[in-house]
mmCIF file of N, CA and C in Angstrom:
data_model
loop_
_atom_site.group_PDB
_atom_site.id
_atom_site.type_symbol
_atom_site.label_atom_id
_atom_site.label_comp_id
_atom_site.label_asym_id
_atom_site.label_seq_id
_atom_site.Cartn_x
_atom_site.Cartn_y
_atom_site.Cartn_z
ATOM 1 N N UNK A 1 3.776 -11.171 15.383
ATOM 2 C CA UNK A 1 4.012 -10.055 16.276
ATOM 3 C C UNK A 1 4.650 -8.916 15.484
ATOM 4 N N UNK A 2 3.681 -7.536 15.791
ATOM 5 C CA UNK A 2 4.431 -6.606 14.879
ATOM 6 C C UNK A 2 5.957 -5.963 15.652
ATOM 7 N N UNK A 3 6.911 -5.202 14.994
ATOM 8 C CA UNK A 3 8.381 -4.309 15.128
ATOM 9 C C UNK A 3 8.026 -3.222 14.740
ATOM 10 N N UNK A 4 8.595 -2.817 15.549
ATOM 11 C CA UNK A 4 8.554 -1.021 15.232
ATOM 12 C C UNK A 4 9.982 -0.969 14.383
ATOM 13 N N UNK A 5 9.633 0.236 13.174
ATOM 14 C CA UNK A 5 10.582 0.300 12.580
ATOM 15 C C UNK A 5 12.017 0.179 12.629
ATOM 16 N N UNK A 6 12.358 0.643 13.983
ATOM 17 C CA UNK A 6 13.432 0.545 14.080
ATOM 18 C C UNK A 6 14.660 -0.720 14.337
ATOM 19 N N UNK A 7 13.248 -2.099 14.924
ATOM 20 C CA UNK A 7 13.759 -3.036 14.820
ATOM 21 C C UNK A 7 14.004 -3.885 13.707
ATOM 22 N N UNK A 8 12.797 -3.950 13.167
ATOM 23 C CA UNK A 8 12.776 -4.485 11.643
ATOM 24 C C UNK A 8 13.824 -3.834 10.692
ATOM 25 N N UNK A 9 14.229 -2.222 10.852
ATOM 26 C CA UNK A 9 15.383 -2.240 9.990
ATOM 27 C C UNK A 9 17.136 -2.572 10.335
ATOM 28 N N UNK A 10 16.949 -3.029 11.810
ATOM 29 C CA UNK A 10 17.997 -3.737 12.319
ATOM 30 C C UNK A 10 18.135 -5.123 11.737
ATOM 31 N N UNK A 11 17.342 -6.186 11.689
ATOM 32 C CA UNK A 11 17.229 -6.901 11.430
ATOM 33 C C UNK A 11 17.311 -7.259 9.767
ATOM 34 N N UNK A 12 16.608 -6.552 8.857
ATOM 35 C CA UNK A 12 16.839 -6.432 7.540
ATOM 36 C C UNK A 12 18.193 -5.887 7.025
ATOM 37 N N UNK A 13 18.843 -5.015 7.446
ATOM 38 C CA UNK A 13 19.654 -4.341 6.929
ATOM 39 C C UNK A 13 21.086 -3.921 7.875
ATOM 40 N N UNK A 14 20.795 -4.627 9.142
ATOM 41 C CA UNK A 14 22.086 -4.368 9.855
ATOM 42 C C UNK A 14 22.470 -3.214 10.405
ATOM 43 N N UNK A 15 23.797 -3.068 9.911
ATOM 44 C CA UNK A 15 24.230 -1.954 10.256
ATOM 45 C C UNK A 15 24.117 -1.095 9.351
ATOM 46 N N UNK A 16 23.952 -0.933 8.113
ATOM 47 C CA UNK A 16 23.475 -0.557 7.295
ATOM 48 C C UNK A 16 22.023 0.035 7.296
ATOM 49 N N UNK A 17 21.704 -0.160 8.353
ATOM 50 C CA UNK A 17 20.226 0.770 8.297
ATOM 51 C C UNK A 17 19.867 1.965 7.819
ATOM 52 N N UNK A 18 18.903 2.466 7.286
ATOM 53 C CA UNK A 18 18.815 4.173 6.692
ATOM 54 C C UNK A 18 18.118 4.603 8.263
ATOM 55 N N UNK A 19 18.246 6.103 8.360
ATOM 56 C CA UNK A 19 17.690 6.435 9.295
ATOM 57 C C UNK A 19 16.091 6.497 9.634
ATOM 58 N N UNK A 20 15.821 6.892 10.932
ATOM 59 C CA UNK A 20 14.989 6.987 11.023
ATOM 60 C C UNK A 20 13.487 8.020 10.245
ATOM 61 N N UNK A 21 14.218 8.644 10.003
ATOM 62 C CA UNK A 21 13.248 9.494 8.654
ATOM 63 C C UNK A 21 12.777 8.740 7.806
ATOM 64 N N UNK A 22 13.786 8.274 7.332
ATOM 65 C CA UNK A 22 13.601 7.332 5.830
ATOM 66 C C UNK A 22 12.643 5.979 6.266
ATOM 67 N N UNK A 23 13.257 5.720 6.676
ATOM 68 C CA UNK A 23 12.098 4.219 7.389
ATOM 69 C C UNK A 23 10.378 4.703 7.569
ATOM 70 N N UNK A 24 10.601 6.087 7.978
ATOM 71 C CA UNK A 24 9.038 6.324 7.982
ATOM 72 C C UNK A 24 8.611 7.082 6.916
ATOM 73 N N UNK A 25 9.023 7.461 6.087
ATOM 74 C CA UNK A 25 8.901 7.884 4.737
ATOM 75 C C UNK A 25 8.270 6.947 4.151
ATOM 76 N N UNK A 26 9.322 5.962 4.297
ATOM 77 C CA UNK A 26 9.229 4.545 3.436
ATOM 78 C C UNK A 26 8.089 3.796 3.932
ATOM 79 N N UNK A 27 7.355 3.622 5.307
ATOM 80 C CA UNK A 27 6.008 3.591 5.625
ATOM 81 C C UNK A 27 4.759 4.448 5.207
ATOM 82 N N UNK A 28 5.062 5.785 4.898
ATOM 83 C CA UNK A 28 3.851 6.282 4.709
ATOM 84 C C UNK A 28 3.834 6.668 3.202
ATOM 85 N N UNK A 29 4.563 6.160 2.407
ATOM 86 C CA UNK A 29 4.613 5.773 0.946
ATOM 87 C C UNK A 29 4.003 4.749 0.235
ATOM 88 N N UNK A 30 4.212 3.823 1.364
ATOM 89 C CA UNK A 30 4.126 2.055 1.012
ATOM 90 C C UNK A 30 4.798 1.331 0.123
ATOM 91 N N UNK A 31 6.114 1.477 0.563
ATOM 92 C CA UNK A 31 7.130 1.339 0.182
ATOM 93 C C UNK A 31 7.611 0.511 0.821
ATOM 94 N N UNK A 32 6.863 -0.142 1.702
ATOM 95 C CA UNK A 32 7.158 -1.622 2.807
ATOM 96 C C UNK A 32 6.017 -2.616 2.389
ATOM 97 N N UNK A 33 6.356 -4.068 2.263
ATOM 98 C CA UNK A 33 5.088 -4.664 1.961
ATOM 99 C C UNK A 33 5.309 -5.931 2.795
ATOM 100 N N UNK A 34 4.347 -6.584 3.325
ATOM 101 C CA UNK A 34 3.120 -6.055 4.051
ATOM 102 C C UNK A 34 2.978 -4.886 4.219
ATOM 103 N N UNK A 35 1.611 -3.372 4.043
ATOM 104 C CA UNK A 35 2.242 -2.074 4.430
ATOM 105 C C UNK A 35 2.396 -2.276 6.074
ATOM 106 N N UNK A 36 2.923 -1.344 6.346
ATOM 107 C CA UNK A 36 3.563 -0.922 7.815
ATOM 108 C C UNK A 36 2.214 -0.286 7.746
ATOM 109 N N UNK A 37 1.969 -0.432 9.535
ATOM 110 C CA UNK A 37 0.302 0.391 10.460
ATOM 111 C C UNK A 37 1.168 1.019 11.249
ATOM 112 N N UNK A 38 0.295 1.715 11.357
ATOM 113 C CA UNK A 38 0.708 3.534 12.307
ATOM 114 C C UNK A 38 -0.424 3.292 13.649
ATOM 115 N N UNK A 39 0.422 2.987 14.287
ATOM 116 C CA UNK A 39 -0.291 2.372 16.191
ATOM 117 C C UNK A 39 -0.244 3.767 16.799
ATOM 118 N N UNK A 40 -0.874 4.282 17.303
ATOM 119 C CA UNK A 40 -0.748 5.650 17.690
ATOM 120 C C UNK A 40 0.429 6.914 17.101
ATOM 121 N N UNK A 41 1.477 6.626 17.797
ATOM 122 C CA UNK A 41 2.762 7.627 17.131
ATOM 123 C C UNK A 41 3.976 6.640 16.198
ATOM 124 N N UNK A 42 3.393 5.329 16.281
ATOM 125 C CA UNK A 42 4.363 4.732 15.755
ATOM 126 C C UNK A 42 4.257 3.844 14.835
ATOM 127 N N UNK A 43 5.257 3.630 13.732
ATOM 128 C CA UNK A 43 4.970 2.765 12.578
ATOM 129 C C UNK A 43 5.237 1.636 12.949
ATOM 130 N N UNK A 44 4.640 0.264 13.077
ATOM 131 C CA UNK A 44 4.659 -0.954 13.054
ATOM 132 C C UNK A 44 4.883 -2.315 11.698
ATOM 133 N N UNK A 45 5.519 -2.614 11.548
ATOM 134 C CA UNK A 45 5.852 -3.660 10.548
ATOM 135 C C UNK A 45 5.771 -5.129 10.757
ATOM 136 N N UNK A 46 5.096 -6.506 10.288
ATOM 137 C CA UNK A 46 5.152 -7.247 10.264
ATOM 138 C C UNK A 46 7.379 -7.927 10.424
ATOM 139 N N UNK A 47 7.381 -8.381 11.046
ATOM 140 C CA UNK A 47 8.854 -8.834 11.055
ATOM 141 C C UNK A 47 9.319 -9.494 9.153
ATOM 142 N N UNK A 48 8.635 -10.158 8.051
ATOM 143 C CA UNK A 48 8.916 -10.515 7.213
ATOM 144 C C UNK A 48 8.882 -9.717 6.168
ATOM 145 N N UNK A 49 8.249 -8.365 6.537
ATOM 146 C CA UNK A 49 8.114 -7.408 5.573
ATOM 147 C C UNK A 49 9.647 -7.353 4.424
ATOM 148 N N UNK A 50 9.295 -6.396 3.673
ATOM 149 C CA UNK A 50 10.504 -6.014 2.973
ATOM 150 C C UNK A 50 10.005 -4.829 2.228
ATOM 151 N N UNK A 51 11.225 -4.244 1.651
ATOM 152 C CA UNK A 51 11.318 -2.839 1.667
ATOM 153 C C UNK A 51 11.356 -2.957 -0.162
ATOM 154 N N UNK A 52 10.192 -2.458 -0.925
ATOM 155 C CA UNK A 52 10.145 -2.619 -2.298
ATOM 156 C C UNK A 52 10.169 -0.855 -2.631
ATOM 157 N N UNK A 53 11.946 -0.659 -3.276
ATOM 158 C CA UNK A 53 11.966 0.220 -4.021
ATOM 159 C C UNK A 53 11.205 1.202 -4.898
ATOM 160 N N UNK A 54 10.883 2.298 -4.682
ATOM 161 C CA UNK A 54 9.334 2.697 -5.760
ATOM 162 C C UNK A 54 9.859 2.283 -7.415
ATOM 163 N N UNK A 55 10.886 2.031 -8.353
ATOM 164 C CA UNK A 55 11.499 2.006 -9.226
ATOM 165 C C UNK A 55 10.807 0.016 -9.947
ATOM 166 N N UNK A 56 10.629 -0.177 -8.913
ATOM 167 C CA UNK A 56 9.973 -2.074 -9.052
ATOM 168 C C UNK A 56 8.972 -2.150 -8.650
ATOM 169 N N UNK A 57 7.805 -0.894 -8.553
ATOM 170 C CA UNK A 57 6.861 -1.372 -8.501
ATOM 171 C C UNK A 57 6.034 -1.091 -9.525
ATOM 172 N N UNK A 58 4.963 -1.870 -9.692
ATOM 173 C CA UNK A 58 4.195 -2.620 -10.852
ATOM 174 C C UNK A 58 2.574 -1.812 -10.878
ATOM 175 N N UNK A 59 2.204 -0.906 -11.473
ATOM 176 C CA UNK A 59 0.908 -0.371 -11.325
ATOM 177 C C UNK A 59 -0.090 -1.282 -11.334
ATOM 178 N N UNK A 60 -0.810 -1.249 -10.844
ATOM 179 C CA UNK A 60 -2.450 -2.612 -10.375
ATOM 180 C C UNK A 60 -3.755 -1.910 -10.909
ATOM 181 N N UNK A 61 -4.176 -2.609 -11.362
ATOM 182 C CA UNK A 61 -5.543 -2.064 -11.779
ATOM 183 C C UNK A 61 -6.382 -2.329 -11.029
ATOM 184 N N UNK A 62 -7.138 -1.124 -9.749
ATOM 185 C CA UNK A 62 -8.138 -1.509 -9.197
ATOM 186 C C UNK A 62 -9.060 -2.994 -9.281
ATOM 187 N N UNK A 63 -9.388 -3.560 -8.598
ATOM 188 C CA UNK A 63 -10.386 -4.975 -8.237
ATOM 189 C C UNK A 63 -11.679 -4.427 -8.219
ATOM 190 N N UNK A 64 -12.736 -5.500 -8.361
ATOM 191 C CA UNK A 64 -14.223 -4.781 -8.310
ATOM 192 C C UNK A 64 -14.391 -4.970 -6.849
ATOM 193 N N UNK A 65 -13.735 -5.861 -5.882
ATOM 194 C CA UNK A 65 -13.649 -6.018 -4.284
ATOM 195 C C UNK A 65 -13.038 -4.587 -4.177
ATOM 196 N N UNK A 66 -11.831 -3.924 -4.746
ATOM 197 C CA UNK A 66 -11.289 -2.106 -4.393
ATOM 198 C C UNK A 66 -12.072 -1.455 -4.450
ATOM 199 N N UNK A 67 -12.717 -1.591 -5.200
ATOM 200 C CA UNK A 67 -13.372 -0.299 -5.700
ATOM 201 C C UNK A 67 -14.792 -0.399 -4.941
ATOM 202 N N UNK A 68 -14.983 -1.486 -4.309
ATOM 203 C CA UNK A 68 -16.256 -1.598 -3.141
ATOM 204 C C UNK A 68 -15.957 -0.939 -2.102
ATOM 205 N N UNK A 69 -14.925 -1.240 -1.884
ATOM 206 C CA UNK A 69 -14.157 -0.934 -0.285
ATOM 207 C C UNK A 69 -14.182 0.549 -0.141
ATOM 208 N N UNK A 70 -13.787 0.737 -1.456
ATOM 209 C CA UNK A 70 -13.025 2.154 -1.457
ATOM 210 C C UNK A 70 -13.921 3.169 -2.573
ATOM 211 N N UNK A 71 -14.947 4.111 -2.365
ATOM 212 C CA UNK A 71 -15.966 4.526 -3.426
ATOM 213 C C UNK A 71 -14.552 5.853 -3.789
ATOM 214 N N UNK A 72 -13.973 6.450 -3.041
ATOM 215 C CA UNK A 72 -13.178 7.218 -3.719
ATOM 216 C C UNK A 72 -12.694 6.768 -4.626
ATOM 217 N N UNK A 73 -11.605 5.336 -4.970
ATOM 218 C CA UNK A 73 -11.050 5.239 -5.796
ATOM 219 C C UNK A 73 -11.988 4.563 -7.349
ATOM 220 N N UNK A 74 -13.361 4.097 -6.826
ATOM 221 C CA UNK A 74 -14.529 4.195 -7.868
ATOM 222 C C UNK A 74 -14.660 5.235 -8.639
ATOM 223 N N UNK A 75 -14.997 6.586 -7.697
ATOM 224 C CA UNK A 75 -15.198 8.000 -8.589
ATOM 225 C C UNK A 75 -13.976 8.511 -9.112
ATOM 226 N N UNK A 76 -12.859 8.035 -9.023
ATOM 227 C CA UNK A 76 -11.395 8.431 -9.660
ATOM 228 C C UNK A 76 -11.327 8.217 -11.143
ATOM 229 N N UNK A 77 -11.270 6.386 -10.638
ATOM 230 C CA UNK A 77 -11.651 5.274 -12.073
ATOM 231 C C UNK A 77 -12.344 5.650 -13.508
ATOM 232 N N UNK A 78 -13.555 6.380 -12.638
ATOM 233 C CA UNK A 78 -14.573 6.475 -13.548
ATOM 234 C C UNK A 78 -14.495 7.917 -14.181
ATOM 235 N N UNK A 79 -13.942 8.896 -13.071
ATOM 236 C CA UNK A 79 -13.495 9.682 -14.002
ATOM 237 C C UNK A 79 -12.514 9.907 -14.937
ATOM 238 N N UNK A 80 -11.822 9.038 -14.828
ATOM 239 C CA UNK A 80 -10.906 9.096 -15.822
ATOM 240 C C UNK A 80 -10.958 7.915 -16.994
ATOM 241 N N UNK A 81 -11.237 7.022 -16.714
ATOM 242 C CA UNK A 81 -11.921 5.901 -17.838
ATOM 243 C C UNK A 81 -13.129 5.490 -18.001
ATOM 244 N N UNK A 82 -14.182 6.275 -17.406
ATOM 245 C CA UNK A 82 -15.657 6.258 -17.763
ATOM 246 C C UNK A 82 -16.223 4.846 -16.612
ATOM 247 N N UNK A 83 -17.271 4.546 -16.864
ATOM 248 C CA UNK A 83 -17.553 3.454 -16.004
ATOM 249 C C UNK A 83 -17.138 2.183 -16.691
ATOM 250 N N UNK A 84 -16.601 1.335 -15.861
ATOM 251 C CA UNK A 84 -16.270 -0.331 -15.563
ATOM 252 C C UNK A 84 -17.183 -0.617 -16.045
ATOM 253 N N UNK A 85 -17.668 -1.221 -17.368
ATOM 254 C CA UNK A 85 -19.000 -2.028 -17.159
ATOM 255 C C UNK A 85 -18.545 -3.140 -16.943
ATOM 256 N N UNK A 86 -17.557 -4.031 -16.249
ATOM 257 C CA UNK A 86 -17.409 -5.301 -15.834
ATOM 258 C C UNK A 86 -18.151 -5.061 -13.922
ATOM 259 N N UNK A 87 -18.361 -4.096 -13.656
ATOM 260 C CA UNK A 87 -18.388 -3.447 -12.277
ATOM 261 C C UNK A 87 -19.645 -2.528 -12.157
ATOM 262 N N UNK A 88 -20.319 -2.355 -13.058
ATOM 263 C CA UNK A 88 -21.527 -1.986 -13.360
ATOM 264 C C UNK A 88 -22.733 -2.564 -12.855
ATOM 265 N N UNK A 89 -23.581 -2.270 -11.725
ATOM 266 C CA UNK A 89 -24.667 -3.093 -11.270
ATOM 267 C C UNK A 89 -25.783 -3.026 -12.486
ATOM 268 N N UNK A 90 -25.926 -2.079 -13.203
ATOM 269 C CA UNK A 90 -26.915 -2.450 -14.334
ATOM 270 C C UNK A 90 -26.972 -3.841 -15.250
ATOM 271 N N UNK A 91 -28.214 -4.294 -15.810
ATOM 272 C CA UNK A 91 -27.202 -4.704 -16.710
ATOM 273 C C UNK A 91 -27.462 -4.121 -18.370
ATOM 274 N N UNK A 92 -26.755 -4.977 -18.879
ATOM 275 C CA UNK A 92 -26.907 -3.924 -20.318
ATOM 276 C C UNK A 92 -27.772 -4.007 -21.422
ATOM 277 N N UNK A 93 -28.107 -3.147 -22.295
ATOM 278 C CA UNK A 93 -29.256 -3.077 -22.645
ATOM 279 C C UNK A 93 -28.949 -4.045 -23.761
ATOM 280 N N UNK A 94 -30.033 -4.342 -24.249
ATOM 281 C CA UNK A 94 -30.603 -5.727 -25.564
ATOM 282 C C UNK A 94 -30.364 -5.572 -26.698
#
């Protein structure tokens, strides 16, 4: 069952909570993992989520499943490191 931000940062952090700005900052950053979904006006969080600092996170190298999903981040890829030939439907020449 998803929490709206404001519960989940009750629960994580107490009284100590950051405000409400920040909590949705921190959603539309993805700066919550599981990410937090945006249900009409409101950010929703898995209850086990947790809140990963941008300072600890770890750059990922696109998947050939990402880069299906997602052709923008294909034409990004490729412009900037040429084509994947691990991801290449051709195959290569003899």
């Amino acid at each position: 069952m998803l929490q709206s931000l404001e519960e989940w940062s009750a629960c994580q952090f107490g009284r100590h909570a950051p405000g409400l700005a920040t909590l949705r900052r921190w959603a539309r950053d993805g700066l919550i993992f599981p990410p937090a979904q945006k249900v009409g006006r409101k950010w929703l969080v898995e209850p086990s989520a947790a809140y990963l600092p941008a300072g600890n996170l770890v750059p990922v190298r696109p998947t050939a499943a990402m880069l299906q999903r997602n052709p923008l981040i294909k034409r990004i890829m490729e412009r900037h490191n040429g084509p994947a030939p691990h991801l290449s439907k051709s195959k290569p020449p003899r």
